[in-house]
Coordinates of N, CA, C and O in Angstrom, one line a residue:
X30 N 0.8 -1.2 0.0 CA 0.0 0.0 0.0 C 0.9 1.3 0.0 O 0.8 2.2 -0.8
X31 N 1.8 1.1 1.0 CA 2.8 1.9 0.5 C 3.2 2.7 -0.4 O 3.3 3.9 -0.7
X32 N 3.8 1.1 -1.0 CA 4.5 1.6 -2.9 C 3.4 2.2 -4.0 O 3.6 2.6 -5.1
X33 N 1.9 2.1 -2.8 CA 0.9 2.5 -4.6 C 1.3 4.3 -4.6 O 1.5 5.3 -5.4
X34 N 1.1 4.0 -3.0 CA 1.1 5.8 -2.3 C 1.9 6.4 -3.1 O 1.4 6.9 -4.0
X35 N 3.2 6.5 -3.0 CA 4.5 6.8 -3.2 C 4.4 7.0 -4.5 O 4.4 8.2 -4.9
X36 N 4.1 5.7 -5.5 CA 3.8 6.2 -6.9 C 2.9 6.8 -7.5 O 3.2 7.4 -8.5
X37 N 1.6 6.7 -7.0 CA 0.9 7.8 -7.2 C 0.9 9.4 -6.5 O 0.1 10.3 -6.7
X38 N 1.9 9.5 -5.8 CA 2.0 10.7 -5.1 C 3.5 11.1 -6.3 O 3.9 12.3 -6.5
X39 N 4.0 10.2 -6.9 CA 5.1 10.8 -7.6 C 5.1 11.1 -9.0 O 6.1 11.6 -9.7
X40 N 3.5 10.5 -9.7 CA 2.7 10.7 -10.6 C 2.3 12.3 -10.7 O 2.7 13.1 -11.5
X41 N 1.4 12.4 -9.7 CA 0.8 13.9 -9.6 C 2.3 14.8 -9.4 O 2.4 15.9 -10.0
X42 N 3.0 14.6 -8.9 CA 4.2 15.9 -9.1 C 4.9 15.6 -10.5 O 5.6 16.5 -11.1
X43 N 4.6 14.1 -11.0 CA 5.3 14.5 -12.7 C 4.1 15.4 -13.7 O 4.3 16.2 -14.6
X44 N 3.0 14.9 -13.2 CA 1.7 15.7 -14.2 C 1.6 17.0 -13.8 O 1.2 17.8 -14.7
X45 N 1.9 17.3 -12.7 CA 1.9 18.8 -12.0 C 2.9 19.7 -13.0 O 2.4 20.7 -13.7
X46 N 4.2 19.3 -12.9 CA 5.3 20.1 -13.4 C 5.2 19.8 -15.2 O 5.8 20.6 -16.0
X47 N 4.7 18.8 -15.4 CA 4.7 18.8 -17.2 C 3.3 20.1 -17.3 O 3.3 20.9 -18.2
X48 N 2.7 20.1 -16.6 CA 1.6 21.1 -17.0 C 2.1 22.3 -16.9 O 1.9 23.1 -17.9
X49 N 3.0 22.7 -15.5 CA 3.2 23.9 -15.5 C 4.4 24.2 -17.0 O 4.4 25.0 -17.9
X50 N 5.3 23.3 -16.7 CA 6.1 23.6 -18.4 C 5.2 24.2 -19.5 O 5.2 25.3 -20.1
X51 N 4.2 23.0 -19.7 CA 3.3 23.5 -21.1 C 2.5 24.9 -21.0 O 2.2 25.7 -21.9
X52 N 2.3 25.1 -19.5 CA 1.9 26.7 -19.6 C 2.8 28.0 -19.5 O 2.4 29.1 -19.5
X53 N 4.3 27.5 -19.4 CA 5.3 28.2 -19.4 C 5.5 28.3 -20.6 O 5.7 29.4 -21.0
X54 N 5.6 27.3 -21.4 CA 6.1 27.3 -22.9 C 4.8 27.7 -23.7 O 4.9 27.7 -24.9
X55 N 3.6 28.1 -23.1 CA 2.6 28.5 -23.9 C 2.4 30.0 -23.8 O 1.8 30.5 -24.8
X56 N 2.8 30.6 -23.0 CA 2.9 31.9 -22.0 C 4.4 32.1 -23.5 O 3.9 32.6 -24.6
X57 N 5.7 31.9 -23.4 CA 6.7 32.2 -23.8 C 6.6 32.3 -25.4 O 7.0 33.2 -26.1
X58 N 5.8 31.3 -25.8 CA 5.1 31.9 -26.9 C 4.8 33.1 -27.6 O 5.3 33.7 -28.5
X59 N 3.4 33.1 -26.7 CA 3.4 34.4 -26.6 C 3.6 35.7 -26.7 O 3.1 36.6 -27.5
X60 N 4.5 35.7 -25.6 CA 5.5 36.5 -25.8 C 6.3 36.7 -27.1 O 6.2 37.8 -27.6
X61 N 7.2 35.7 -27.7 CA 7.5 35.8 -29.0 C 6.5 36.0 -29.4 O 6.3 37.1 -28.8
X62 N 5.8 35.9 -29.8 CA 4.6 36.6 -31.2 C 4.3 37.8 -30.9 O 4.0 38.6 -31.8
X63 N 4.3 38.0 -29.7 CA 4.0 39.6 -29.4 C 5.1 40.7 -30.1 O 4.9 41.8 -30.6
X64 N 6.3 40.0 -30.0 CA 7.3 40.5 -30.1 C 7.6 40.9 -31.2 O 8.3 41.9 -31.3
X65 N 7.1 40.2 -32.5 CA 7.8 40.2 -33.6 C 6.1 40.7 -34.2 O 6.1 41.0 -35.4
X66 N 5.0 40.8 -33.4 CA 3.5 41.8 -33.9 C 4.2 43.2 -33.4 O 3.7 44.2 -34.1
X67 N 4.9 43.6 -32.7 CA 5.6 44.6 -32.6 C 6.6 45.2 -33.5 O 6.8 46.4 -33.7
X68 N 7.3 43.9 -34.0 CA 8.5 44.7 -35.0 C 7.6 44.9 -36.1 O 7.4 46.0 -36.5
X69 N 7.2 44.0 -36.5 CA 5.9 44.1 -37.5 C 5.2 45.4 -37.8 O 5.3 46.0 -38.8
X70 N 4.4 45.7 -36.6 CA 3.5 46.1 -36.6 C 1.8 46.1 -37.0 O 0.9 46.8 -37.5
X71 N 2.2 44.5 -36.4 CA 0.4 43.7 -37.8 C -0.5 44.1 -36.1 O -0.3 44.0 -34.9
X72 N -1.4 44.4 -36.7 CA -2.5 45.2 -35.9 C -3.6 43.8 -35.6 O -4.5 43.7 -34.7
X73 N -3.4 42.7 -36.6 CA -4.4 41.9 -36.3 C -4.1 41.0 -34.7 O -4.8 40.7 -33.8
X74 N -2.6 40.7 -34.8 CA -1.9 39.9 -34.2 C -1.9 41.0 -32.7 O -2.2 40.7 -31.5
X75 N -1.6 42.2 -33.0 CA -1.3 42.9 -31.6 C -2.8 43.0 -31.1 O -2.8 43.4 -30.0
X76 N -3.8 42.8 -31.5 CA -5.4 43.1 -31.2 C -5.5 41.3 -30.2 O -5.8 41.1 -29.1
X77 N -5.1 40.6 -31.0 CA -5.3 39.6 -30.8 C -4.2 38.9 -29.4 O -4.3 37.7 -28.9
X78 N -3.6 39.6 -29.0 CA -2.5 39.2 -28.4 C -2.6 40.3 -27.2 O -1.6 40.7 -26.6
X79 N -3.8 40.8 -27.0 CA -3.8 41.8 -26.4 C -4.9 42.3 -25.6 O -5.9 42.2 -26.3
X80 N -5.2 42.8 -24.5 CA -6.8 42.4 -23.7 C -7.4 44.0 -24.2 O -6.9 45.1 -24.5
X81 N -8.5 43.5 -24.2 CA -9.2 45.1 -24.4 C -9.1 46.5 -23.3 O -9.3 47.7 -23.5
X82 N -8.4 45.6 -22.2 CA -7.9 46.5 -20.7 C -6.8 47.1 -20.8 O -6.5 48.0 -20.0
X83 N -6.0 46.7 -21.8 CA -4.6 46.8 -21.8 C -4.3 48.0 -21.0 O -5.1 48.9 -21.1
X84 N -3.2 48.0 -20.2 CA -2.5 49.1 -19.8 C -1.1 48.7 -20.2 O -0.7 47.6 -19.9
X85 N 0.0 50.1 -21.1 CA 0.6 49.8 -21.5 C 1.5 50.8 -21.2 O 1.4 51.9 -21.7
X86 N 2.8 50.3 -19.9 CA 3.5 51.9 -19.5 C 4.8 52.1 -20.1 O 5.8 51.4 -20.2
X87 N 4.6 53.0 -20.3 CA 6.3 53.0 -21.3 C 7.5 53.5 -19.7 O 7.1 54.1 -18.7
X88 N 8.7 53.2 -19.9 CA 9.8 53.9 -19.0 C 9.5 55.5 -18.3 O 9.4 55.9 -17.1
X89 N 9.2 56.4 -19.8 CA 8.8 57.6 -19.4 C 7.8 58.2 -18.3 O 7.6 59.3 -17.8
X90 N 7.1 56.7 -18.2 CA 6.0 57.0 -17.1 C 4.3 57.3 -18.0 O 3.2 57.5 -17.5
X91 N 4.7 57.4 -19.4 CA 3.4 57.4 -20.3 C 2.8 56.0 -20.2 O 3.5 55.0 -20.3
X92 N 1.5 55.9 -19.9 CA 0.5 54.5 -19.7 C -0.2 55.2 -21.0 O -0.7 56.3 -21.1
X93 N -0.2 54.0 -22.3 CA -1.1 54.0 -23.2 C -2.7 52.5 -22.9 O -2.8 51.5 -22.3
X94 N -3.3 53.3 -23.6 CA -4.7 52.1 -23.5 C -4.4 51.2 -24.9 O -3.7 51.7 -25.8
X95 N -4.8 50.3 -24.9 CA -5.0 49.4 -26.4 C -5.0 50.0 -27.3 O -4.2 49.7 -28.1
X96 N -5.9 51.0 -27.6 CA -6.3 51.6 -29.4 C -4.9 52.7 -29.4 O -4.2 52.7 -30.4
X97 N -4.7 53.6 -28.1 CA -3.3 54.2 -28.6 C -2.1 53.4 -28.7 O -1.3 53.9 -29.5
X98 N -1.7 51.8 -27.9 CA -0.3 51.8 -28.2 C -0.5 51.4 -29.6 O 0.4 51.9 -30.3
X99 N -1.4 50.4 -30.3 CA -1.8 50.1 -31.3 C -1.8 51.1 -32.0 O -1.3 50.7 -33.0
X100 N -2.1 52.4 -32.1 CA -1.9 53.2 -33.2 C -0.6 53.5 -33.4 O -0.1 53.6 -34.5
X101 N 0.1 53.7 -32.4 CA 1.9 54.5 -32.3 C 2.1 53.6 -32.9 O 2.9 53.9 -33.7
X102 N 1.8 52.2 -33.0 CA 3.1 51.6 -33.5 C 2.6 51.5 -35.0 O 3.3 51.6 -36.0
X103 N 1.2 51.2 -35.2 CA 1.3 51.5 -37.2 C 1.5 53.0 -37.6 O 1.5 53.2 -38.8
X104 N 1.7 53.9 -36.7 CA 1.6 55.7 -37.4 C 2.9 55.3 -37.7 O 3.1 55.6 -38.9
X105 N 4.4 54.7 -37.0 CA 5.7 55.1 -36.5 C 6.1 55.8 -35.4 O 7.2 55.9 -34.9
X106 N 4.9 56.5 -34.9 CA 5.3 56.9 -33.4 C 6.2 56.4 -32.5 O 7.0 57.0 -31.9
X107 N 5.9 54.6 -32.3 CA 6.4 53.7 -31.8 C 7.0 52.5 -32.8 O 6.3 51.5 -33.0
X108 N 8.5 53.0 -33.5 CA 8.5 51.8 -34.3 C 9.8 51.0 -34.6 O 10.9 51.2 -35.2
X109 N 9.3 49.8 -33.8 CA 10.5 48.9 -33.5 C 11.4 48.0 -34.4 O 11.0 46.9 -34.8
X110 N 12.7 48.7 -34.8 CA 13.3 47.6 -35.9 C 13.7 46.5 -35.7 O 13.8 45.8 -36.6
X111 N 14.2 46.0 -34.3 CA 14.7 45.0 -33.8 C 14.4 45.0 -32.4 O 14.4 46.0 -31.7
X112 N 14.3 43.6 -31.9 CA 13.6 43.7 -30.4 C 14.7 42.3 -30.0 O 14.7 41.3 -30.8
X113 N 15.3 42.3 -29.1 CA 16.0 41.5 -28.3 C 15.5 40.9 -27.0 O 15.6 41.8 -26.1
X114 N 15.0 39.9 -26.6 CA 14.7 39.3 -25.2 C 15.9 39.2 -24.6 O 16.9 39.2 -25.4
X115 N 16.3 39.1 -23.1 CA 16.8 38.3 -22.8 C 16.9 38.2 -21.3 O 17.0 39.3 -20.8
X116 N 17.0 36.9 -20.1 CA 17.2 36.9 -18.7 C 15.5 36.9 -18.5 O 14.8 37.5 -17.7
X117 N 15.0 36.1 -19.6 CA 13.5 36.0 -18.9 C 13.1 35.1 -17.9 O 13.9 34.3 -17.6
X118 N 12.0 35.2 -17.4 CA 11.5 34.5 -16.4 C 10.1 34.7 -16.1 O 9.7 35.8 -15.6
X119 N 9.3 33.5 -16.2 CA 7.8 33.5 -16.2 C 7.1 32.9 -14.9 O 7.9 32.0 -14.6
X120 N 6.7 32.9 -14.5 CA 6.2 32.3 -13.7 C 4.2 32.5 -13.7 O 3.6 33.6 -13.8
X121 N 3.6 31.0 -13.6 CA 2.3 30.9 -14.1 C 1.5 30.8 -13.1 O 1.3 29.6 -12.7
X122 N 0.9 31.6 -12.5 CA -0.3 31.4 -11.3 C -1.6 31.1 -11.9 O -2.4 32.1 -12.0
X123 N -2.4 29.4 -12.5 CA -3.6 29.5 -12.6 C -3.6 30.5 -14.1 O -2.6 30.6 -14.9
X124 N -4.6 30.9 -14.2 CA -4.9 31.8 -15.5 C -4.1 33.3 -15.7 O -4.5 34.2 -16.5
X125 N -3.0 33.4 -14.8 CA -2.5 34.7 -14.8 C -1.1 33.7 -15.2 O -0.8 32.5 -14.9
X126 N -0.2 35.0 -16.2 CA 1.6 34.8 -15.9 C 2.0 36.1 -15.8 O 1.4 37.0 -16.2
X127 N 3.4 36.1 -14.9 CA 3.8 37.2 -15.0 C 5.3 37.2 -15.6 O 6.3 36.5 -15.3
X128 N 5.3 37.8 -16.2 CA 6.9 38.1 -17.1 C 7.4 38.7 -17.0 O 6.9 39.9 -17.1
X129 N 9.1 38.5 -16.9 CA 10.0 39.8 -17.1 C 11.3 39.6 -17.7 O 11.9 38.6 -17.3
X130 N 11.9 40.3 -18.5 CA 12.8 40.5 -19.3 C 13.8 41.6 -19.5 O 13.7 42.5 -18.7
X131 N 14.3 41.7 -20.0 CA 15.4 42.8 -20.2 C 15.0 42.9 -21.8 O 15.1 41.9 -22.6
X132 N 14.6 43.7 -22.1 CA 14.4 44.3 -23.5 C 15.5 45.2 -23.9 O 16.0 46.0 -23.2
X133 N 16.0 44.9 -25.6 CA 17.4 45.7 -26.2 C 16.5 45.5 -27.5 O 15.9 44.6 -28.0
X134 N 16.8 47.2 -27.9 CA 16.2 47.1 -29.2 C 16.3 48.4 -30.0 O 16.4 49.6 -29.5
X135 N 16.3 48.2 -31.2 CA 17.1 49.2 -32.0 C 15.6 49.8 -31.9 O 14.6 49.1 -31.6
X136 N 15.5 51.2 -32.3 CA 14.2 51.5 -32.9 C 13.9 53.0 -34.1 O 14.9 53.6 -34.6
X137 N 12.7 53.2 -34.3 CA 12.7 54.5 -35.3 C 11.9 55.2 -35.2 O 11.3 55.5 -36.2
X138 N 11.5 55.9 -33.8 CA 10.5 56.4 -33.1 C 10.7 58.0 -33.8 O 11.5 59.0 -33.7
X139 N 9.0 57.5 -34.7 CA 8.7 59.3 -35.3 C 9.9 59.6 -36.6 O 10.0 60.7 -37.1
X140 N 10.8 58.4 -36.9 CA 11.7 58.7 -38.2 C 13.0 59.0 -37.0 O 14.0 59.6 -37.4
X141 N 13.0 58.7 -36.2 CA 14.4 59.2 -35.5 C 14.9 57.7 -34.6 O 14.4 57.1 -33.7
X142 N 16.2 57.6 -35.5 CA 16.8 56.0 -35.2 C 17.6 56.4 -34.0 O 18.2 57.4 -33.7
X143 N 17.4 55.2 -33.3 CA 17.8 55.0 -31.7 C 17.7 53.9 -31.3 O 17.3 53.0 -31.9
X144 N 18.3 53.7 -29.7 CA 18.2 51.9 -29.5 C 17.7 52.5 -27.9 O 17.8 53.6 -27.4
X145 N 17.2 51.3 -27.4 CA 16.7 51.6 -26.0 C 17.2 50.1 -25.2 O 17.6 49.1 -25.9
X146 N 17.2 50.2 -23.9 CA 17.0 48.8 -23.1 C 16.5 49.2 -22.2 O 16.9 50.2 -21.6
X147 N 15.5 48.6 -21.8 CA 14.8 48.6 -20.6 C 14.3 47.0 -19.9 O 14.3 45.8 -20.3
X148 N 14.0 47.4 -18.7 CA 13.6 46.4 -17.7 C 12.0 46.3 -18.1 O 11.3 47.2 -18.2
X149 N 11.7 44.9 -18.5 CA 10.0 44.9 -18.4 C 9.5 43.7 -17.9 O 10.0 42.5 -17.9
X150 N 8.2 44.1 -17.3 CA 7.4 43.8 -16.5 C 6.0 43.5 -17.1 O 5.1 44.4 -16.9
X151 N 5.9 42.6 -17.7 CA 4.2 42.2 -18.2 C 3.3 41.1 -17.2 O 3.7 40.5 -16.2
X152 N 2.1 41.3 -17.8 CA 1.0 40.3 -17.0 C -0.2 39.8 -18.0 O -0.9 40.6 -18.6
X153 N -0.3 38.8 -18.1 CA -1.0 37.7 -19.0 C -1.9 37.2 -18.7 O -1.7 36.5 -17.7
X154 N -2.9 37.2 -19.2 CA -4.3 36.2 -18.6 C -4.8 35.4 -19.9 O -4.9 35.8 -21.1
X155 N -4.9 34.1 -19.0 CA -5.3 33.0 -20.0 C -7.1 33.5 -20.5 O -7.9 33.4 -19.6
X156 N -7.4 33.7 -21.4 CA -8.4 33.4 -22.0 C -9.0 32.1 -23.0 O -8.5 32.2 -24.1
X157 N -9.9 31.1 -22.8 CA -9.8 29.7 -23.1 C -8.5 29.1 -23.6 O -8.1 28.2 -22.8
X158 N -7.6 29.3 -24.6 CA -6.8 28.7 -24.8 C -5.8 29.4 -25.1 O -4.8 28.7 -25.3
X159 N -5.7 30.6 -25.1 CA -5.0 32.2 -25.7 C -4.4 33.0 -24.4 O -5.0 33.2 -23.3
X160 N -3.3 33.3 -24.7 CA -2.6 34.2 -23.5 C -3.2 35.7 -23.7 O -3.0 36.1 -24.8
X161 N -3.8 36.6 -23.0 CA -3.0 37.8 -23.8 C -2.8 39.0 -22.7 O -3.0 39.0 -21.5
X162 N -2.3 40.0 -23.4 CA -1.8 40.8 -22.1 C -2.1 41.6 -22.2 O -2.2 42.4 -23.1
X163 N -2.6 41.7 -20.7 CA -3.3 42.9 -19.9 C -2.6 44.1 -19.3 O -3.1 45.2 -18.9
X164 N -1.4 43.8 -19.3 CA -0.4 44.9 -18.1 C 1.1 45.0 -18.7 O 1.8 43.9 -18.8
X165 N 1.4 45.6 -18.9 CA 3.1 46.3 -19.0 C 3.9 47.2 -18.3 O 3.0 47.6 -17.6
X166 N 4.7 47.8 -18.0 CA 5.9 48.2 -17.6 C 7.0 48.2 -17.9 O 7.5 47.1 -18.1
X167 N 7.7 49.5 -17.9 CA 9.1 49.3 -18.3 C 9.6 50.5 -18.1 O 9.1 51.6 -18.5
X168 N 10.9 50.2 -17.4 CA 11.8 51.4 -16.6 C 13.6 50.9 -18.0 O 13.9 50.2 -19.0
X169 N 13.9 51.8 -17.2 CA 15.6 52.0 -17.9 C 16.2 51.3 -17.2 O 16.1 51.3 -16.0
X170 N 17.2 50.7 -17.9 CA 18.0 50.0 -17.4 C 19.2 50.5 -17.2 O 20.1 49.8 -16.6

């Protein structure tokens, strides 16, 4: 009786941790696609990848809502030529993730080339089978 215990108690911590992986790696996703609907600028993918609540704070302390960060970035207001991850780390509570990264990235904000890095801070909520993100931040690094 023991040995059933033991293996079914070492069952649920392997189904436990493959789940949380698959929602780590579903979460990190994600994020890539967000990333590259940014360099892009495809409005279907950032609509889609993105909560209708959005709050979106840039370093400067500017919080855009959905329909403005989505416009800056098809006007060129906000327009990213290369976007670099790196030193990420997710962690998945239930239907929320929270993420953070070090962002490096060239960019062409308004026709004027420059590069930025900043520290960022997102928040993700599972909608049926879809991540998308509700919350951002990002300070200077």
């Amino acid at each position: 009786m023991k040995k059933i215990a033991i293996t079914f108690l070492f069952a649920l911590i392997v189904f436990a941790v493959n789940a949380q992986d698959k929602a780590t790696r579903s979460v990190a996703a994600a994020v890539e696609s967000f990333k590259k609907a940014m360099i892009d600028a495809d409005s279907v993918m950032l609509n889609k990848l993105t909560d209708r609540d959005l709050l979106y704070g840039h370093s400067g302390g500017k919080v855009e809502d959905r329909t403005s960060f989505i416009a800056n970035l098809l006007n060129g207001n906000s327009d990213f030529v290369t976007i670099d991850l790196s030193n990420q780390t997710i962690l998945v509570k239930n239907k929320t993730a929270i993420v953070h990264h070090i962002l490096s990235a060239t960019n062409n904000d308004g026709g004027k080339p420059g590069t930025v890095k900043l520290a960022i801070l997102t928040a993700w909520i599972k909608e049926g089978k879809d991540w998308k993100l509700v919350a951002r931040q990002a300070v200077k690094v």
